[in-house]
Amino acid sequence: ILCMADDLGWGDVGYNGNSIIHTPNLDEMAESGIQFNRFYSGSAVCSPTRGSCLTGRNPYRYGVYTANKGHLKKEEVTLPEIFKEMGYATGHFGKWHLGTMTPDYSGKGKNRFTEENYMTPGMAGNEEWFATEYAVATYDPYDPDNKHDKVGDPRALYWHNGVNITEGLSGCDSKIIMDKAIPFIRRSVKEKQPFFAVIWFHAPHAPVVGNPEYMEKLYGNYSENEQHYYSVVTALDAQMGRLRSELRELGVSENTILCFTSDNGPEGNPGKIARYQGSAKPFRGRKRSLYEGGVRVPGIIEYPAKFKEHREVDVPCVTSDYFPTFCELIGLDIQEYERPYDGISLWDIMEGNRTERGSPIGFQFSKQKSLVDDQYKLVNNLGAERHRSDNGKVPMAEYELYDLENDPGEKENIILQYPGVAGHMIDQLNDWVVSCQQSDEGADYKE
């Protein structure tokens, strides 16, 4: 099961040091399973990260550079497709954001090029799906007062197996999503069919509409904006607890791999504003920035049958790693697809047999680029347009180098002290960018 929050910051969960927001279920999940201390989203924004989860490849390889642009190309091999071929039941629940739900409409308007970018979860290997094209309100998404981007058309909201749902869904959006995912899991267990489920919450992405169950009871002493945001995170956490309880009641928790992460850092420019009260602490930057706060996110994997005790992983890992990790589990050699993969299998790392990643992780967003290895991080052009930082905009430098082992907050640019390291990483970054460009031009797809 792949679970993902939307715009949840590194510092928004208790196990990462947040003493205000109640996240008891995620805290327990981290304490019971594998806690990743350097887990990265594939991008600094939504859609690209989602594509990386399903394909094992950086989104710049197939044209999903940012949110609401491009689509998951049919030539890409996805986890749902692979699991479906293996006899698994496959289901997607929640946000999709990798294509339009219909060839003739998108709430994002004519520039979404709906026919060209028509790609539903069902077209990517999911037999059962309940999804939205993009973000909806975190509470009462069908209430006109909560509409996203001033779009009131129900086609901008939920679709179930290709049929638009026009009314009747109220209350906590995280619960709405889980209300559809759990019956799918129950049915699979009853039929003794293995399952692969993707559960992608909208919370705590805007429109941030607080959950009244928690606003006053838990957060009555905080500002109204804080109450809205904090309660939405707690409501998401409650649904993760509900899912874990359901797996135990069904008797499949031991043999189910449950993953949780976020698609990027918290919204807000340059810091917490309005209802954007997420935290990237102690890191620099937020959503849309390739500094750590924009891409270092919560990461947990729980698999009791294999990992019976809590352990922490300090090796850098990324959402692109899900694909090769699961493929190794089912005995599939991804090299048969004859294309470059950016993710690696995490089994040796999770088992403690490997303490270094070995291969760097590349990032691109807008005009920004970066490369992360086991110790150092090279960043390029992070003063570019739309750069966001907790400290506001900073002067643009062509390249910066940080020692993440000793300076995770990226406070000291050491590029002048380590020209050899920087030069090598610049070469690696440039080679990787060229590889992505070749992929994006179709080099990986056979005629």
Coordinates of C-alpha atoms in Angstrom, one line a residue:
I1 CA 0.0 0.0 0.0
L2 CA 1.5 3.3 -1.1
C3 CA 0.1 6.2 1.0
M4 CA 1.0 9.8 0.4
A5 CA 0.1 13.1 2.0
D6 CA -0.1 16.3 -0.1
D7 CA 2.2 19.2 0.9
L8 CA 2.9 17.7 4.3
G9 CA 6.2 19.1 5.6
W10 CA 9.1 17.2 7.2
G11 CA 8.3 18.9 10.5
D12 CA 4.6 18.3 10.5
V13 CA 4.7 15.0 12.3
G14 CA 5.4 14.2 15.9
Y15 CA 8.2 11.7 15.3
N16 CA 10.1 14.4 13.5
G17 CA 9.9 16.7 16.5
N18 CA 6.6 18.5 16.1
S19 CA 5.2 19.0 19.6
I20 CA 1.9 20.7 18.6
I21 CA 0.3 18.6 15.8
H22 CA -1.1 15.3 17.1
T23 CA 0.0 12.5 14.8
P24 CA -0.1 9.4 17.1
N25 CA -0.7 6.9 14.4
L26 CA 2.1 8.0 12.1
D27 CA 4.4 8.2 15.2
E28 CA 3.5 4.6 16.1
M29 CA 4.0 3.5 12.5
A30 CA 7.5 5.0 12.5
E31 CA 8.3 3.5 15.9
S32 CA 7.1 0.1 14.7
G33 CA 8.7 0.1 11.3
I34 CA 11.5 1.7 9.3
Q35 CA 11.9 5.4 9.7
F36 CA 13.8 7.1 6.8
N37 CA 15.7 10.1 8.0
R38 CA 16.7 11.2 4.5
F39 CA 13.7 10.4 2.4
Y40 CA 13.1 12.6 -0.7
S41 CA 10.1 13.3 -2.9
G42 CA 11.0 13.0 -6.6
S43 CA 10.2 16.7 -7.1
A44 CA 9.5 19.9 -5.2
V45 CA 5.9 19.7 -6.5
C46 CA 3.0 17.3 -6.8
S47 CA 2.5 15.6 -10.1
P48 CA 6.1 14.9 -10.9
T49 CA 6.6 13.1 -7.5
R50 CA 3.5 11.0 -8.1
G51 CA 4.9 9.8 -11.4
S52 CA 8.2 8.9 -9.8
C53 CA 6.4 6.6 -7.3
L54 CA 4.7 4.6 -10.0
T55 CA 7.5 4.4 -12.6
G56 CA 10.8 4.4 -10.7
R57 CA 11.9 7.2 -13.1
N58 CA 12.4 10.9 -12.7
P59 CA 9.5 12.8 -14.2
Y60 CA 11.7 14.8 -16.5
R61 CA 12.1 11.6 -18.5
Y62 CA 8.4 11.6 -19.6
G63 CA 7.3 15.2 -19.6
V64 CA 5.7 15.7 -16.2
Y65 CA 7.8 18.7 -15.2
T66 CA 5.4 20.4 -12.9
A67 CA 1.8 20.2 -11.6
N68 CA -1.1 20.2 -14.1
K69 CA 1.2 19.8 -17.1
G70 CA 1.7 16.7 -19.3
H71 CA 0.5 13.2 -18.3
L72 CA 1.8 9.8 -17.4
K73 CA 2.6 8.5 -20.8
K74 CA 1.1 5.1 -21.8
E75 CA 4.6 3.9 -22.8
E76 CA 5.7 4.1 -19.1
V77 CA 5.6 0.9 -17.2
T78 CA 3.7 1.4 -13.9
L79 CA 3.5 -0.5 -10.6
P80 CA -0.3 -1.1 -11.0
E81 CA 0.3 -2.6 -14.5
I82 CA 3.0 -5.0 -13.1
F83 CA 1.0 -6.1 -10.1
K84 CA -2.1 -6.6 -12.3
E85 CA -0.1 -8.9 -14.6
M86 CA 1.0 -10.8 -11.5
G87 CA -2.6 -11.5 -10.5
Y88 CA -3.0 -8.7 -7.9
A89 CA -6.1 -6.6 -7.4
T90 CA -5.1 -3.0 -8.1
G91 CA -6.7 0.1 -6.9
H92 CA -6.1 3.8 -6.7
F93 CA -7.9 6.1 -4.2
G94 CA -7.6 9.9 -3.8
K95 CA -5.7 12.4 -5.8
W96 CA -4.3 11.4 -9.2
H97 CA -2.8 14.5 -10.8
L98 CA -1.1 12.5 -13.7
G99 CA -3.7 13.3 -16.4
T100 CA -7.2 14.4 -17.0
M101 CA -10.3 12.3 -16.1
T102 CA -12.0 12.9 -19.4
P103 CA -10.8 13.9 -22.9
D104 CA -13.0 17.0 -23.0
Y105 CA -12.9 18.7 -19.6
S106 CA -10.5 19.8 -16.9
G107 CA -11.1 22.3 -14.1
K108 CA -7.7 23.7 -15.0
G109 CA -9.1 25.1 -18.3
K110 CA -8.2 24.9 -22.0
N111 CA -4.5 25.1 -21.3
R112 CA -4.6 21.7 -19.7
F113 CA -5.1 20.3 -23.3
T114 CA -7.6 17.6 -22.1
E115 CA -7.6 15.3 -25.0
E116 CA -3.8 15.2 -25.3
N117 CA -3.4 14.7 -21.6
Y118 CA -6.2 12.2 -21.0
M119 CA -4.9 9.6 -18.6
T120 CA -6.9 8.1 -15.8
P121 CA -5.8 5.7 -13.0
G122 CA -7.7 3.0 -14.9
M123 CA -5.6 3.5 -18.0
A124 CA -2.5 3.0 -15.8
G125 CA -3.3 -0.4 -14.6
N126 CA -5.9 0.1 -11.8
E127 CA -8.9 -2.1 -11.9
E128 CA -10.7 -0.1 -9.2
W129 CA -10.3 3.7 -8.9
F130 CA -11.8 6.6 -7.0
A131 CA -9.9 9.7 -7.8
T132 CA -9.8 13.4 -8.5
E133 CA -7.8 15.1 -11.2
Y134 CA -6.1 17.5 -8.8
A135 CA -6.6 19.0 -5.3
V136 CA -10.0 19.4 -3.6
A137 CA -10.9 20.8 -0.2
T138 CA -9.8 18.8 2.8
Y139 CA -13.3 19.0 4.4
D140 CA -16.7 19.0 2.6
P141 CA -15.2 19.1 -0.9
Y142 CA -18.6 19.4 -2.5
D143 CA -19.5 22.5 -0.6
P144 CA -19.5 25.4 -3.0
D145 CA -17.8 27.6 -0.4
N146 CA -14.8 25.2 -0.5
K147 CA -14.3 24.9 -4.2
H148 CA -10.7 24.9 -5.5
D149 CA -9.6 27.6 -7.9
K150 CA -13.2 28.9 -8.1
V151 CA -14.2 25.8 -10.1
G152 CA -17.7 24.6 -9.1
D153 CA -18.1 22.0 -11.8
P154 CA -18.4 18.5 -10.2
R155 CA -16.2 17.1 -12.9
A156 CA -13.3 18.8 -11.0
L157 CA -14.1 16.5 -8.1
Y158 CA -14.4 12.7 -7.7
W159 CA -14.6 10.1 -10.4
H160 CA -15.3 6.4 -9.7
N161 CA -14.2 4.0 -12.4
G162 CA -14.8 6.6 -15.0
V163 CA -18.2 7.9 -13.7
N164 CA -18.3 11.4 -12.3
I165 CA -19.7 11.6 -8.8
T166 CA -21.8 14.8 -8.6
E167 CA -23.0 14.9 -5.0
G168 CA -23.3 13.1 -1.7
L169 CA -19.7 13.2 -0.4
S170 CA -19.4 15.2 2.8
G171 CA -17.2 15.6 5.8
C172 CA -13.5 14.8 6.1
D173 CA -11.9 14.3 2.7
S174 CA -9.3 11.9 4.1
K175 CA -12.1 9.7 5.4
I176 CA -13.9 9.9 2.1
I177 CA -10.9 8.5 0.4
M178 CA -10.4 5.8 3.0
D179 CA -14.1 4.9 2.9
K180 CA -13.4 3.7 -0.7
A181 CA -10.0 2.1 -0.1
I182 CA -11.0 -0.2 2.8
P183 CA -13.8 -2.0 0.9
F184 CA -11.4 -2.7 -1.9
I185 CA -8.9 -4.2 0.6
R186 CA -11.7 -6.2 2.4
R187 CA -12.9 -7.6 -0.9
S188 CA -9.4 -8.6 -2.0
V189 CA -8.8 -10.4 1.4
K190 CA -12.1 -12.1 1.2
E191 CA -11.4 -13.4 -2.3
K192 CA -7.9 -14.4 -1.2
Q193 CA -6.4 -12.2 -3.8
P194 CA -3.2 -10.2 -3.2
F195 CA -3.7 -6.5 -3.6
F196 CA -1.8 -3.3 -4.5
A197 CA -3.4 -0.1 -3.4
V198 CA -2.4 3.5 -3.9
I199 CA -3.9 5.9 -1.3
W200 CA -3.1 9.5 -2.1
F201 CA -4.7 12.0 0.3
H202 CA -5.4 15.6 -0.6
A203 CA -4.5 16.8 2.9
P204 CA -3.1 19.1 3.9
H205 CA -3.0 20.8 0.4
A206 CA -5.2 23.9 -0.1
P207 CA -8.1 24.5 0.2
V208 CA -7.3 23.8 3.8
V209 CA -10.6 23.4 5.6
G210 CA -10.3 22.3 9.2
N211 CA -11.9 19.2 10.7
P212 CA -14.3 20.4 13.4
E213 CA -13.7 17.2 15.4
Y214 CA -10.2 18.3 16.2
M215 CA -10.1 22.1 15.8
E216 CA -11.4 23.2 19.2
K217 CA -10.8 20.0 21.1
L218 CA -7.1 19.8 20.3
Y219 CA -6.1 23.2 19.0
G220 CA -8.5 25.7 20.6
N221 CA -5.6 27.8 22.0
Y222 CA -4.1 28.4 18.6
S223 CA -5.0 30.9 15.8
E224 CA -7.9 30.0 13.5
N225 CA -5.4 29.5 10.6
E226 CA -3.4 27.1 12.8
Q227 CA -6.5 25.3 13.9
H228 CA -7.5 24.6 10.3
Y229 CA -4.1 23.2 9.3
Y230 CA -3.3 21.3 12.4
S231 CA -6.7 19.6 12.5
V232 CA -6.4 18.5 8.8
V233 CA -3.1 16.8 9.5
T234 CA -4.5 15.1 12.6
A235 CA -7.6 13.9 10.6
L236 CA -5.2 12.4 8.0
D237 CA -3.3 10.7 10.8
A238 CA -6.6 9.3 12.1
Q239 CA -7.3 7.6 8.8
M240 CA -3.8 6.1 8.7
G241 CA -4.6 4.7 12.1
R242 CA -7.9 3.4 10.8
L243 CA -6.1 1.7 7.9
R244 CA -3.6 0.0 10.2
S245 CA -6.3 -1.2 12.5
E246 CA -8.3 -2.6 9.5
L247 CA -5.2 -4.5 8.3
R248 CA -4.8 -6.1 11.7
E249 CA -8.5 -7.0 12.0
L250 CA -8.3 -8.7 8.5
G251 CA -5.3 -10.6 9.6
V252 CA -3.1 -9.3 6.9
S253 CA -1.0 -6.6 8.6
E254 CA 2.0 -8.9 9.1
N255 CA 2.3 -9.6 5.4
T256 CA 1.4 -6.1 4.0
I257 CA 4.0 -3.5 3.1
L258 CA 2.6 -0.2 4.2
C259 CA 4.4 2.9 3.0
F260 CA 3.8 6.6 3.9
T261 CA 5.4 9.7 2.5
S262 CA 4.6 13.2 1.2
D263 CA 4.8 14.6 -2.3
N264 CA 6.9 17.6 -1.4
G265 CA 7.5 20.1 1.4
P266 CA 5.0 22.5 2.9
E267 CA 3.2 25.3 1.0
G268 CA 3.9 28.9 2.0
N269 CA 6.1 31.8 0.8
P270 CA 8.4 32.6 2.3
G271 CA 7.2 30.9 5.5
K272 CA 3.9 30.2 7.3
I273 CA 1.1 32.4 5.9
A274 CA -2.7 32.2 6.1
R275 CA -3.7 28.5 6.5
Y276 CA -0.3 27.3 5.1
Q277 CA 1.0 26.5 8.5
G278 CA 3.2 23.5 7.6
S279 CA 6.7 23.1 8.8
A280 CA 9.9 22.1 7.1
K281 CA 12.0 22.6 10.2
P282 CA 14.9 22.3 10.6
F283 CA 15.5 22.5 6.9
R284 CA 15.8 25.4 4.5
G285 CA 13.2 26.0 1.8
R286 CA 9.6 24.9 1.2
K287 CA 7.5 23.6 -1.6
R288 CA 8.9 24.5 -5.1
S289 CA 12.4 24.8 -3.7
L290 CA 15.1 22.2 -4.2
Y291 CA 16.7 23.1 -0.9
E292 CA 16.0 20.3 1.6
G293 CA 12.8 21.7 3.0
G294 CA 11.2 21.5 -0.4
V295 CA 12.0 17.8 -1.0
R296 CA 13.0 16.1 2.2
V297 CA 9.8 14.5 3.4
P298 CA 8.5 12.0 6.0
G299 CA 9.2 8.5 4.9
I300 CA 8.0 5.3 6.7
I301 CA 7.8 1.6 5.6
E302 CA 6.1 -0.9 7.8
Y303 CA 6.4 -4.6 7.0
P304 CA 6.1 -6.6 10.3
A305 CA 6.8 -10.1 8.7
K306 CA 10.2 -8.9 7.5
F307 CA 11.1 -6.1 9.9
K308 CA 10.0 -6.8 13.4
E309 CA 11.8 -4.0 15.2
H310 CA 12.1 -0.3 14.7
R311 CA 15.1 0.8 12.7
E312 CA 16.2 4.1 11.2
V313 CA 17.8 4.5 7.8
D314 CA 20.1 7.4 7.2
V315 CA 20.9 6.6 3.6
P316 CA 19.3 9.0 1.1
C317 CA 16.2 7.4 -0.5
V318 CA 13.6 8.8 -2.9
T319 CA 10.1 8.1 -4.1
S320 CA 11.6 6.6 -7.3
D321 CA 12.9 3.7 -5.2
Y322 CA 9.4 2.3 -4.6
F323 CA 9.3 0.8 -8.1
P324 CA 12.5 -1.2 -8.1
T325 CA 12.0 -2.2 -4.4
F326 CA 8.6 -3.8 -5.2
C327 CA 9.9 -5.3 -8.4
E328 CA 12.7 -7.1 -6.6
L329 CA 10.2 -8.4 -4.1
I330 CA 8.2 -10.2 -6.7
G331 CA 11.3 -11.4 -8.6
L332 CA 11.1 -9.0 -11.6
D333 CA 14.2 -7.7 -13.2
I334 CA 13.5 -4.1 -14.3
Q335 CA 16.4 -4.2 -16.8
E336 CA 14.1 -6.2 -19.1
Y337 CA 12.3 -2.9 -19.8
E338 CA 15.6 -1.5 -21.3
R339 CA 15.4 2.0 -20.0
P340 CA 17.2 4.0 -17.4
Y341 CA 15.8 4.0 -13.9
D342 CA 16.6 6.6 -11.3
G343 CA 15.4 4.6 -8.3
I344 CA 17.2 1.7 -6.7
S345 CA 15.9 -1.3 -4.6
L346 CA 15.9 -0.5 -0.9
W347 CA 16.0 -4.1 0.4
D348 CA 19.7 -4.2 1.2
I349 CA 19.5 -0.8 2.8
M350 CA 16.4 -1.7 4.9
E351 CA 18.0 -4.9 6.0
G352 CA 21.1 -3.0 7.2
N353 CA 23.4 -4.7 4.7
R354 CA 24.2 -1.5 2.8
T355 CA 25.0 1.8 4.4
E356 CA 25.5 3.9 1.3
R357 CA 23.3 4.6 -1.7
G358 CA 26.2 4.7 -4.1
S359 CA 24.4 6.4 -6.9
P360 CA 23.3 10.1 -6.6
I361 CA 19.7 11.3 -6.7
G362 CA 19.0 14.0 -9.3
F363 CA 16.3 16.7 -9.1
Q364 CA 14.9 19.2 -11.6
F365 CA 12.2 21.8 -11.1
S366 CA 11.6 25.0 -13.0
K367 CA 15.1 26.4 -13.6
Q368 CA 16.5 24.6 -10.6
K369 CA 18.6 21.5 -10.5
S370 CA 20.3 19.5 -7.8
L371 CA 22.2 16.3 -7.1
V372 CA 22.3 14.5 -3.7
D373 CA 24.8 11.8 -2.8
D374 CA 25.6 10.1 0.5
Q375 CA 27.3 13.2 1.9
Y376 CA 27.1 16.2 -0.4
K377 CA 24.5 18.1 -2.2
L378 CA 25.1 20.3 -5.3
V379 CA 22.4 22.9 -6.1
N380 CA 22.2 24.9 -9.3
N381 CA 20.2 28.1 -9.9
L382 CA 18.2 28.0 -6.7
G383 CA 17.7 31.8 -6.8
A384 CA 15.6 31.3 -10.0
E385 CA 12.1 32.4 -10.6
R386 CA 9.6 31.1 -8.0
H387 CA 12.3 30.0 -5.6
R388 CA 10.9 29.9 -2.1
S389 CA 12.8 29.8 1.2
D390 CA 12.0 30.2 4.8
N391 CA 14.3 33.2 4.7
G392 CA 12.8 34.7 1.6
K393 CA 14.5 35.1 -1.7
V394 CA 18.3 34.9 -1.7
P395 CA 20.9 36.1 -4.2
M396 CA 21.3 33.7 -7.2
A397 CA 24.4 31.6 -7.3
E398 CA 25.1 29.4 -10.3
Y399 CA 26.3 26.5 -8.1
E400 CA 26.3 25.8 -4.4
L401 CA 27.7 22.8 -2.5
Y402 CA 26.6 21.6 1.0
D403 CA 27.8 18.9 3.3
L404 CA 24.5 17.4 4.4
E405 CA 26.1 15.2 7.0
N406 CA 27.4 18.1 8.9
D407 CA 25.2 20.9 7.6
P408 CA 21.7 19.6 6.9
G409 CA 20.3 23.1 7.2
E410 CA 22.3 24.1 4.1
K411 CA 23.7 27.2 5.8
E412 CA 27.3 27.1 4.6
N413 CA 28.1 27.0 0.9
I414 CA 31.5 25.1 0.7
I415 CA 31.9 25.0 -3.0
L416 CA 35.2 27.1 -2.8
Q417 CA 36.7 24.7 -0.2
Y418 CA 35.9 21.5 -2.2
P419 CA 36.3 22.3 -5.9
G420 CA 37.1 18.7 -6.7
V421 CA 33.9 17.4 -5.2
A422 CA 31.9 20.2 -6.9
G423 CA 33.5 19.6 -10.3
H424 CA 32.7 15.8 -10.2
M425 CA 29.1 16.4 -9.1
I426 CA 28.6 19.1 -11.8
D427 CA 29.7 16.5 -14.4
Q428 CA 27.4 13.9 -12.9
L429 CA 24.5 16.4 -12.9
N430 CA 25.0 17.5 -16.5
D431 CA 25.2 13.9 -17.7
W432 CA 22.0 13.0 -15.8
V433 CA 20.2 16.0 -17.3
V434 CA 21.2 14.9 -20.8
S435 CA 20.0 11.4 -20.1
C436 CA 16.6 12.8 -18.9
Q437 CA 16.4 14.9 -22.1
Q438 CA 17.0 11.9 -24.3
S439 CA 14.4 9.9 -22.4
D440 CA 11.9 12.8 -22.8
E441 CA 12.5 12.8 -26.5
G442 CA 11.4 9.1 -26.7
A443 CA 14.7 7.3 -26.7
D444 CA 13.5 4.7 -24.2
Y445 CA 10.4 3.7 -26.1
K446 CA 10.6 1.0 -28.7
E447 CA 8.8 1.5 -32.0

